[in-house]
mmCIF file of C-alpha atoms in Angstrom:
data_model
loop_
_atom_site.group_PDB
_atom_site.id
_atom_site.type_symbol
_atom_site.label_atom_id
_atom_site.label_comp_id
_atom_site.label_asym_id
_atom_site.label_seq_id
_atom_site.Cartn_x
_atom_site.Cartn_y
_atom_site.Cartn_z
ATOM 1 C CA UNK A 1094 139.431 -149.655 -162.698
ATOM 2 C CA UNK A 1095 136.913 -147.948 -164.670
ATOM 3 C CA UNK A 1096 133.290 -146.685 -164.201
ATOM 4 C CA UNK A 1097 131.750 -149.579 -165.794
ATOM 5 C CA UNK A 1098 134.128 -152.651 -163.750
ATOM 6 C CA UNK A 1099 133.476 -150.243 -160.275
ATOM 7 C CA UNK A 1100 129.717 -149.844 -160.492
ATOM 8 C CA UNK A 1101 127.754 -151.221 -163.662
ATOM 9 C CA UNK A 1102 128.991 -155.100 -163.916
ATOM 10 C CA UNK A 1103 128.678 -155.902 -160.354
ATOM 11 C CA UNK A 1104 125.220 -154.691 -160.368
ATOM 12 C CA UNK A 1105 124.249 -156.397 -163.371
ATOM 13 C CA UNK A 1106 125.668 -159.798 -161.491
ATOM 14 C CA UNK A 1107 123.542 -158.803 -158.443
ATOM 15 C CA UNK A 1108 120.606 -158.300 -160.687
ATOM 16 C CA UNK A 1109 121.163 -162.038 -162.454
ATOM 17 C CA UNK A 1110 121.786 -163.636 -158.946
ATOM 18 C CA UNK A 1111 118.188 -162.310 -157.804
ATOM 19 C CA UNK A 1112 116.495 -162.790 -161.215
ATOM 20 C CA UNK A 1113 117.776 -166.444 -160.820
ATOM 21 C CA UNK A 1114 116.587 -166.891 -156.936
ATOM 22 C CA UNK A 1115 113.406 -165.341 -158.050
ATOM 23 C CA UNK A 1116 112.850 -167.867 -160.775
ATOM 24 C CA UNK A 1117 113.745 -170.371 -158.377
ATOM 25 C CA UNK A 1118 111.447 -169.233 -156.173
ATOM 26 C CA UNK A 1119 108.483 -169.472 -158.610
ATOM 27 C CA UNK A 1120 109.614 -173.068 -160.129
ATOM 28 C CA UNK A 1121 109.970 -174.374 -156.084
ATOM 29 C CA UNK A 1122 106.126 -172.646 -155.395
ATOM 30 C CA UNK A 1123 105.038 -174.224 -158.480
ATOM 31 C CA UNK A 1124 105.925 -177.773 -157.296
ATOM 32 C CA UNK A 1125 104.620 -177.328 -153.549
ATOM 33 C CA UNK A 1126 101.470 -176.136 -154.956
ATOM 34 C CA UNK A 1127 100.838 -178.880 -157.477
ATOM 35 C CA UNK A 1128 102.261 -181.897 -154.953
ATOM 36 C CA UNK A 1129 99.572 -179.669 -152.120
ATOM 37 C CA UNK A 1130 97.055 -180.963 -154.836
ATOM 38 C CA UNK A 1131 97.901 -184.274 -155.631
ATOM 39 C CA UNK A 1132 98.258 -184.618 -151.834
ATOM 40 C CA UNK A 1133 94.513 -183.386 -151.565
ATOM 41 C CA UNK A 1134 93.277 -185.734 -154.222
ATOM 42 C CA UNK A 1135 94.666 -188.818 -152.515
ATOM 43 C CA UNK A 1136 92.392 -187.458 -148.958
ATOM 44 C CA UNK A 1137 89.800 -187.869 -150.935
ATOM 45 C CA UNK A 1138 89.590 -191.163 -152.107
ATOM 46 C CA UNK A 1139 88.516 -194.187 -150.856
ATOM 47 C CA UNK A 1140 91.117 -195.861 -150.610
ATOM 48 C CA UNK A 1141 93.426 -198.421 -147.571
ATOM 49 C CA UNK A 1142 95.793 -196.417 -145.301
ATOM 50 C CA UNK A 1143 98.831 -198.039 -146.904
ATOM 51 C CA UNK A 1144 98.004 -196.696 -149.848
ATOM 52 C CA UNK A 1145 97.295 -192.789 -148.666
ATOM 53 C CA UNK A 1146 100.509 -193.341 -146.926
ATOM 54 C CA UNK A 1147 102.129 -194.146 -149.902
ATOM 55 C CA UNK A 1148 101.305 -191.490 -151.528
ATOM 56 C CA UNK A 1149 101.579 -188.548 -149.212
ATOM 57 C CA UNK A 1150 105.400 -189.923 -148.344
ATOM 58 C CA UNK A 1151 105.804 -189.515 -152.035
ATOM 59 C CA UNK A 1152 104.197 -185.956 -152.151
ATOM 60 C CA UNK A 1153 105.497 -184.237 -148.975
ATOM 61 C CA UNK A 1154 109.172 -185.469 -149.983
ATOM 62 C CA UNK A 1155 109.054 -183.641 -152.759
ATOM 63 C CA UNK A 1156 107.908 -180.857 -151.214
ATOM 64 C CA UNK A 1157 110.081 -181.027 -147.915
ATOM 65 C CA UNK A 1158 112.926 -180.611 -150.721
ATOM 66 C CA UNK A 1159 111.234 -177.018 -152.151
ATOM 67 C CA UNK A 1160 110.333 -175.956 -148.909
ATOM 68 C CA UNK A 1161 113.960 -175.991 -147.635
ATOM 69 C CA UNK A 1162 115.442 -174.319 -150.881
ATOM 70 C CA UNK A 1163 112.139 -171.676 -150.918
ATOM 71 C CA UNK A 1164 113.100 -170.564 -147.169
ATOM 72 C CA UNK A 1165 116.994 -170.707 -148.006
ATOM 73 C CA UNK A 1166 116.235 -167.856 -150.532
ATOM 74 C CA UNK A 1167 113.208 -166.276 -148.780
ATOM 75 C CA UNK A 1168 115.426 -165.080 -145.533
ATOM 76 C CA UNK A 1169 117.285 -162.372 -147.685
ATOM 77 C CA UNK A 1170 114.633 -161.694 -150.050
ATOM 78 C CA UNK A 1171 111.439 -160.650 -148.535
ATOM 79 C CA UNK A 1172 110.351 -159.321 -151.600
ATOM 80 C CA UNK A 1173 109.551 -162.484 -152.896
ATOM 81 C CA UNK A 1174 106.493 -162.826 -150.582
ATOM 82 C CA UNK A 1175 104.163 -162.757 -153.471
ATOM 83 C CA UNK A 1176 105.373 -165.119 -155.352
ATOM 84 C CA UNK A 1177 105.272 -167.290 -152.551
ATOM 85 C CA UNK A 1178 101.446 -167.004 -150.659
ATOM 86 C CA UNK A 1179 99.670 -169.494 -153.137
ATOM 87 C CA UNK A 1180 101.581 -172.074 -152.653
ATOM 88 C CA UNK A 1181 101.651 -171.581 -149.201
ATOM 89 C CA UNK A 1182 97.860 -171.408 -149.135
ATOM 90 C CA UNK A 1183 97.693 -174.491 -150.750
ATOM 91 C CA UNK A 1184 99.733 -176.267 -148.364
ATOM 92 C CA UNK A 1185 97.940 -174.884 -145.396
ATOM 93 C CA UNK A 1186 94.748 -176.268 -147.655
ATOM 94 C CA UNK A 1187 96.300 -179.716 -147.459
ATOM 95 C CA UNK A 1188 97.025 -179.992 -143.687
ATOM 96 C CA UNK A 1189 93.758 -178.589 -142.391
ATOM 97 C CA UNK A 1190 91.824 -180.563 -143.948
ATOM 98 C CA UNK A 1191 93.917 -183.751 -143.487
ATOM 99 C CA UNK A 1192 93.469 -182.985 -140.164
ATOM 100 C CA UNK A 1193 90.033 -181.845 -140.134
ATOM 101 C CA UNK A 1194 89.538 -185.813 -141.915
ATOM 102 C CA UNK A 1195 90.338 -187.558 -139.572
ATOM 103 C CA UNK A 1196 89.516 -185.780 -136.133
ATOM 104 C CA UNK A 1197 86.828 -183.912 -137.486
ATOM 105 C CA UNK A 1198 87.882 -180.426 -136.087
ATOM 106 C CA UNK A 1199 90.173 -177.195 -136.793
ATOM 107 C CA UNK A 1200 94.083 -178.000 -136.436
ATOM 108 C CA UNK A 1201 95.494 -175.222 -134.414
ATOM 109 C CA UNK A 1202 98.180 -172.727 -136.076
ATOM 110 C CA UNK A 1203 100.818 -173.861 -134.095
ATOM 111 C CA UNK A 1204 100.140 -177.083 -134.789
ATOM 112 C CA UNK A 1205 100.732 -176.925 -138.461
ATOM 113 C CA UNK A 1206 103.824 -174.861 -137.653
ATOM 114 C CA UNK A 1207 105.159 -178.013 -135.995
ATOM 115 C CA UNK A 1208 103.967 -180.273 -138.737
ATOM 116 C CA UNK A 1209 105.281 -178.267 -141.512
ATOM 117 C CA UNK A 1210 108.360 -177.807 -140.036
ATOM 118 C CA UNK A 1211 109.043 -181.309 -139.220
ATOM 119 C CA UNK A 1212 108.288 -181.748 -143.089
ATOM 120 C CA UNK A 1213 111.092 -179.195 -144.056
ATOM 121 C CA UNK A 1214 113.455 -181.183 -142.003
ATOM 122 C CA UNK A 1215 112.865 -183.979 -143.450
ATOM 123 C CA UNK A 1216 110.489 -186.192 -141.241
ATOM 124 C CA UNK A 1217 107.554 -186.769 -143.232
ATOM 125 C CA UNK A 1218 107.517 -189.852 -142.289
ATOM 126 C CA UNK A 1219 106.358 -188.742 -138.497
ATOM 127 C CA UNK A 1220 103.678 -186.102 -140.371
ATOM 128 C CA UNK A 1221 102.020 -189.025 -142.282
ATOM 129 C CA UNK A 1222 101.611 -190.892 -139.552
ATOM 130 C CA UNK A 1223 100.926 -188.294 -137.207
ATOM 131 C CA UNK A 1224 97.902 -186.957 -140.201
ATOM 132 C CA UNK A 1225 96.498 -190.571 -140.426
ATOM 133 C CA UNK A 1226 97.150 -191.450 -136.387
ATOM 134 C CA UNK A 1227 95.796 -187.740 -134.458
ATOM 135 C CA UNK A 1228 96.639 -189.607 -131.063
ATOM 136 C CA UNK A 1229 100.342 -190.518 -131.672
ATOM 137 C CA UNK A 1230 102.818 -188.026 -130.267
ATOM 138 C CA UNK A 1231 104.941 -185.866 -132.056
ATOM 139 C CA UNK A 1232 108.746 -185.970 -131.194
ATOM 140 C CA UNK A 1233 109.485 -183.033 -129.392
ATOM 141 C CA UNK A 1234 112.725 -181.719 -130.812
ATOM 142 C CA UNK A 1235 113.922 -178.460 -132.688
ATOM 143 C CA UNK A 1236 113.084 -178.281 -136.056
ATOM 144 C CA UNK A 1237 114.451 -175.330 -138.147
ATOM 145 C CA UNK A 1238 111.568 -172.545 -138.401
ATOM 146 C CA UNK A 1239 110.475 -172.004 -141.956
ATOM 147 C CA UNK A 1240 110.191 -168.133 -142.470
ATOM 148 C CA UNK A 1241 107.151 -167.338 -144.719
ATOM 149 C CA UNK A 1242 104.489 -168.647 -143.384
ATOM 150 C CA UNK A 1243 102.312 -167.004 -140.739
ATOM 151 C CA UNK A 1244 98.427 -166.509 -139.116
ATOM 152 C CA UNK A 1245 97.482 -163.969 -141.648
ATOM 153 C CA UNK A 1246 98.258 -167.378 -144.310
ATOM 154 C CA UNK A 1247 96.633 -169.922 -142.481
ATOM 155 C CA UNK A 1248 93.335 -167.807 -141.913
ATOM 156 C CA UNK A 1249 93.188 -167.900 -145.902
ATOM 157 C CA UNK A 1250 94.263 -171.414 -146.405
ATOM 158 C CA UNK A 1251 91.588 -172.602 -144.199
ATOM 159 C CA UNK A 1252 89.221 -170.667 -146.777
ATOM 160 C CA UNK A 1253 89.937 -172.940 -149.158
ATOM 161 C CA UNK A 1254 89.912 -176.134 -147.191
ATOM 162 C CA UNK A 1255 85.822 -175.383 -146.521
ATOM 163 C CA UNK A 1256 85.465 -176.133 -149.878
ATOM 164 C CA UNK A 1257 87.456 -179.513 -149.450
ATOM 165 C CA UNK A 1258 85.488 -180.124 -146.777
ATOM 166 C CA UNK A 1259 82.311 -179.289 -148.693
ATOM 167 C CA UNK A 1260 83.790 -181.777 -151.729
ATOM 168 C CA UNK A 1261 83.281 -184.395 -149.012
ATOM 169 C CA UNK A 1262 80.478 -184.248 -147.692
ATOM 170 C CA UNK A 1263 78.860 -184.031 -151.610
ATOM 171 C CA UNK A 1264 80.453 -187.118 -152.453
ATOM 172 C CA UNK A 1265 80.015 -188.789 -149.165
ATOM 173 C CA UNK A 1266 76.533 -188.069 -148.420
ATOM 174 C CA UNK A 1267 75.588 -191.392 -149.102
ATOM 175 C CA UNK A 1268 77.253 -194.930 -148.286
ATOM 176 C CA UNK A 1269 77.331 -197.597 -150.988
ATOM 177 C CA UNK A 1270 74.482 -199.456 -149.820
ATOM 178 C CA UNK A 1271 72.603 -195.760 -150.924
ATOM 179 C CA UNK A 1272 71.644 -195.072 -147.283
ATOM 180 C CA UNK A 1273 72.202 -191.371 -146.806
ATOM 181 C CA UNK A 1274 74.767 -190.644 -143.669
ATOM 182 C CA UNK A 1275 72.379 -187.958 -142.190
ATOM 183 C CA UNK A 1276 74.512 -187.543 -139.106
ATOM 184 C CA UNK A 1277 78.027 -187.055 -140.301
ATOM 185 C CA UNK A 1278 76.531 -184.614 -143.009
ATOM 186 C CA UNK A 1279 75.359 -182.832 -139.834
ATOM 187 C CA UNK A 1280 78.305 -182.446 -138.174
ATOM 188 C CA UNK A 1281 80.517 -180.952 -141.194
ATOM 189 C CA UNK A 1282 78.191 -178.338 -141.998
ATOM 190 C CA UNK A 1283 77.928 -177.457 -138.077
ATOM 191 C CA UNK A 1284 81.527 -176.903 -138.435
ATOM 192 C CA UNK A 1285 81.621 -174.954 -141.173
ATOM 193 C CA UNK A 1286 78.550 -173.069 -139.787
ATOM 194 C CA UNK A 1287 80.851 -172.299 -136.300
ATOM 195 C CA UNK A 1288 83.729 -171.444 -138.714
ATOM 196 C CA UNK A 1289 81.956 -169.168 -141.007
ATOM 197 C CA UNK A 1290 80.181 -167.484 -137.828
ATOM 198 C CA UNK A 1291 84.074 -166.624 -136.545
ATOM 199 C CA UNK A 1292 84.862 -165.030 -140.253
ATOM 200 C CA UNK A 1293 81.780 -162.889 -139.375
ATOM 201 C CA UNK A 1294 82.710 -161.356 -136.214
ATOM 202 C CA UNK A 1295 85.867 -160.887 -137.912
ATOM 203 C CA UNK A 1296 84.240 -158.650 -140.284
ATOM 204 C CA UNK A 1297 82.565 -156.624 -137.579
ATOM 205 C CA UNK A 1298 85.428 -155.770 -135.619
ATOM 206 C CA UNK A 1299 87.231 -155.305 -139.001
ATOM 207 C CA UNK A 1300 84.669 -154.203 -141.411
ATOM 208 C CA UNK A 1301 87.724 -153.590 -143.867
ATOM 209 C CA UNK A 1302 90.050 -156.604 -142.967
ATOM 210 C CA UNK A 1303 92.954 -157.526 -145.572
ATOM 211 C CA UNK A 1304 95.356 -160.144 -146.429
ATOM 212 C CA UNK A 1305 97.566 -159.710 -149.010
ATOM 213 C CA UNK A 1306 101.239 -161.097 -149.457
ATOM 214 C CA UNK A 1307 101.108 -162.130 -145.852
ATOM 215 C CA UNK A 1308 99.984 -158.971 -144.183
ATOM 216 C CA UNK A 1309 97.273 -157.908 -142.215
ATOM 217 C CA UNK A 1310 95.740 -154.672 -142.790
ATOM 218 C CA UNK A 1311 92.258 -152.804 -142.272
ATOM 219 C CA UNK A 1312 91.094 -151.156 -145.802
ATOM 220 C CA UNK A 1313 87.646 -151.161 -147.419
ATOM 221 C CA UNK A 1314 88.027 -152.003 -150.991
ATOM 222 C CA UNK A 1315 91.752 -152.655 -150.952
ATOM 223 C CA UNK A 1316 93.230 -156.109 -153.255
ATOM 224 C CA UNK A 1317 93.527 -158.107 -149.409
ATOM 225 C CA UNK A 1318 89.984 -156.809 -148.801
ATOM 226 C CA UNK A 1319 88.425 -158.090 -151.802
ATOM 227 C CA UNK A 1320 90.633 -161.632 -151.580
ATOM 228 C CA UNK A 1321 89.057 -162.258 -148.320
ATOM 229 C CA UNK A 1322 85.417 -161.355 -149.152
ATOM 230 C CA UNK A 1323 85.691 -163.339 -152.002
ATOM 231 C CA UNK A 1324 86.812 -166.322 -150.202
ATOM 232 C CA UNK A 1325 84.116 -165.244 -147.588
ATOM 233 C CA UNK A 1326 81.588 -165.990 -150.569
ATOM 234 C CA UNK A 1327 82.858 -169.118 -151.371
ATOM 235 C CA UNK A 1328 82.481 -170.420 -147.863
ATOM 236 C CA UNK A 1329 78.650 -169.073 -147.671
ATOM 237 C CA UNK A 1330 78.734 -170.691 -151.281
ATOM 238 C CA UNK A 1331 79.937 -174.375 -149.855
ATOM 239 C CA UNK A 1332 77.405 -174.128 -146.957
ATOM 240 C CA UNK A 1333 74.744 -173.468 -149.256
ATOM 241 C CA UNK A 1334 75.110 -176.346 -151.170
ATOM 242 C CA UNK A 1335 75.802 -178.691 -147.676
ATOM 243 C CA UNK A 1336 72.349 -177.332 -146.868
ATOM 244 C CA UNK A 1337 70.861 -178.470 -150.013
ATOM 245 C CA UNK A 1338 72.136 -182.039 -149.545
ATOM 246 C CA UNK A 1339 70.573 -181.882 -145.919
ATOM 247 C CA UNK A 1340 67.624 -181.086 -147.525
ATOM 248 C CA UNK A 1341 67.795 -184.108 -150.364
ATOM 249 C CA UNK A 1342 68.895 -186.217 -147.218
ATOM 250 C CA UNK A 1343 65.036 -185.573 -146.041
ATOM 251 C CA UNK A 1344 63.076 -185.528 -148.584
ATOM 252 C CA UNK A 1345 64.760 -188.741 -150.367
ATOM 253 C CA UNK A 1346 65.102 -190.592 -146.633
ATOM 254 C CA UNK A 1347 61.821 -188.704 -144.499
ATOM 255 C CA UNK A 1348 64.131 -188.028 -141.921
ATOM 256 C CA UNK A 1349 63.868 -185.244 -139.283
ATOM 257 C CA UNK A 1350 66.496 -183.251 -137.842
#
């Protein structure tokens, strides 16, 4: 056996394996991230609860499906954690603020662990339920951990739910009948008030604090750093404009705080 048949061609078949679970990878992300969408847009209409569930059966069974073959190739290929973190953020997106929809507060991290899992095994019919029915119980049985998704994501994907949330409140700020709904206005931006007061001590403890690819790390002016600010902005940006609609709430209505 030659050079070549000892060392060369088995590397170049190692190289095509991973170039193929890579691409894999990025096709499965693709699909969670655009079914995390669709799922978001069906939240957000008005529509009945047979409907919704309709829909986010269809959506989460198609992703259940990516998730499993996403963690099958993530476990021996950690490299592929960039590839992977938007789609995962856009998940996390999707359950917090299906959550936050219907119970009107924060869905814990292990929580969504539980939920997401129970997806990946196949049981979205107990997650739909369980997103549009908060008080049912959750079967308590093991469910086979999915690998790439931790705190450092979920603190990001709840970023971008404040703007879901902020979506909401814009479009529901007033009933049909045109009377403004001053309280439940109230209440979302005192949550996202609370919320973005937590990012904020955050940022004094850590004035440097970064998430990139998963990780946690502490460094001024570093790619994670200037993710999080930026998503940071976009939360004092949301508020902003919930505070604006408070203010068109008074002014149209002559109510008082």
């Amino acid at each position: 056996m030659n050079i070549e048949e000892q060392i060369f061609i088995p590397a170049r078949d190692h190289l095509r394996v991973k170039q193929d679970e890579r691409e894999t990878v990025i096709r499965s992300c693709r699909e969670i991230t655009s079914y995390s969408k669709k799922a978001i847009f069906t939240l957000h209409r008005s529509v009945s609860d047979d409907v919704v569930t309709k829909e986010l059966t269809q959506y989460l069974t198609v992703i259940s499906e990516h998730l499993r073959k996403v963690n099958s190739i993530y476990v021996n290929n950690y490299y592929l954690r960039g590839s992977i973190s938007g789609a995962v953020e856009e998940l996390i997106e999707f359950f917090t603020f299906g959550y936050y929809k219907r119970t009107g507060g924060l869905i814990k991290y292990e929580l969504f662990v539980q939920l997401i899992n129970l997806v990946a095994d196949g049981n979205v019919d107990v997650v739909v339920r369980y997103l549009l029915h908060p008080e049912t119980e959750l079967p308590k049985k093991e469910t086979s951990p999915i690998e790439f998704i931790d705190k450092s994501d979920y603190i990001m994907g709840l970023f971008d739910c404040t703007g879901e949330i902020m979506r909401m409140v814009i479009s529901q700020s007033s009933d049909t009948s045109g009377e403004f709904q001053m309280t439940k206005t109230l209440q979302n931006y005192n949550f996202l008030k609370d919320l973005h007061e937590q990012y904020i001590i955050l940022t004094t403890y850590y004035p440097g604090i970064s998430i990139h690819h998963g990780a946690f790390d502490d460094s001024l002016n570093s790619k994670g750093n200037y993710s999080f600010k930026k998503k940071l902005q976009v939360l004092e940006s949301s508020l902003s404009k919930i505070q604006n609609t408070l203010l068109d709430i008074l002014i149209s209505d002559k109510e008082i705080l």
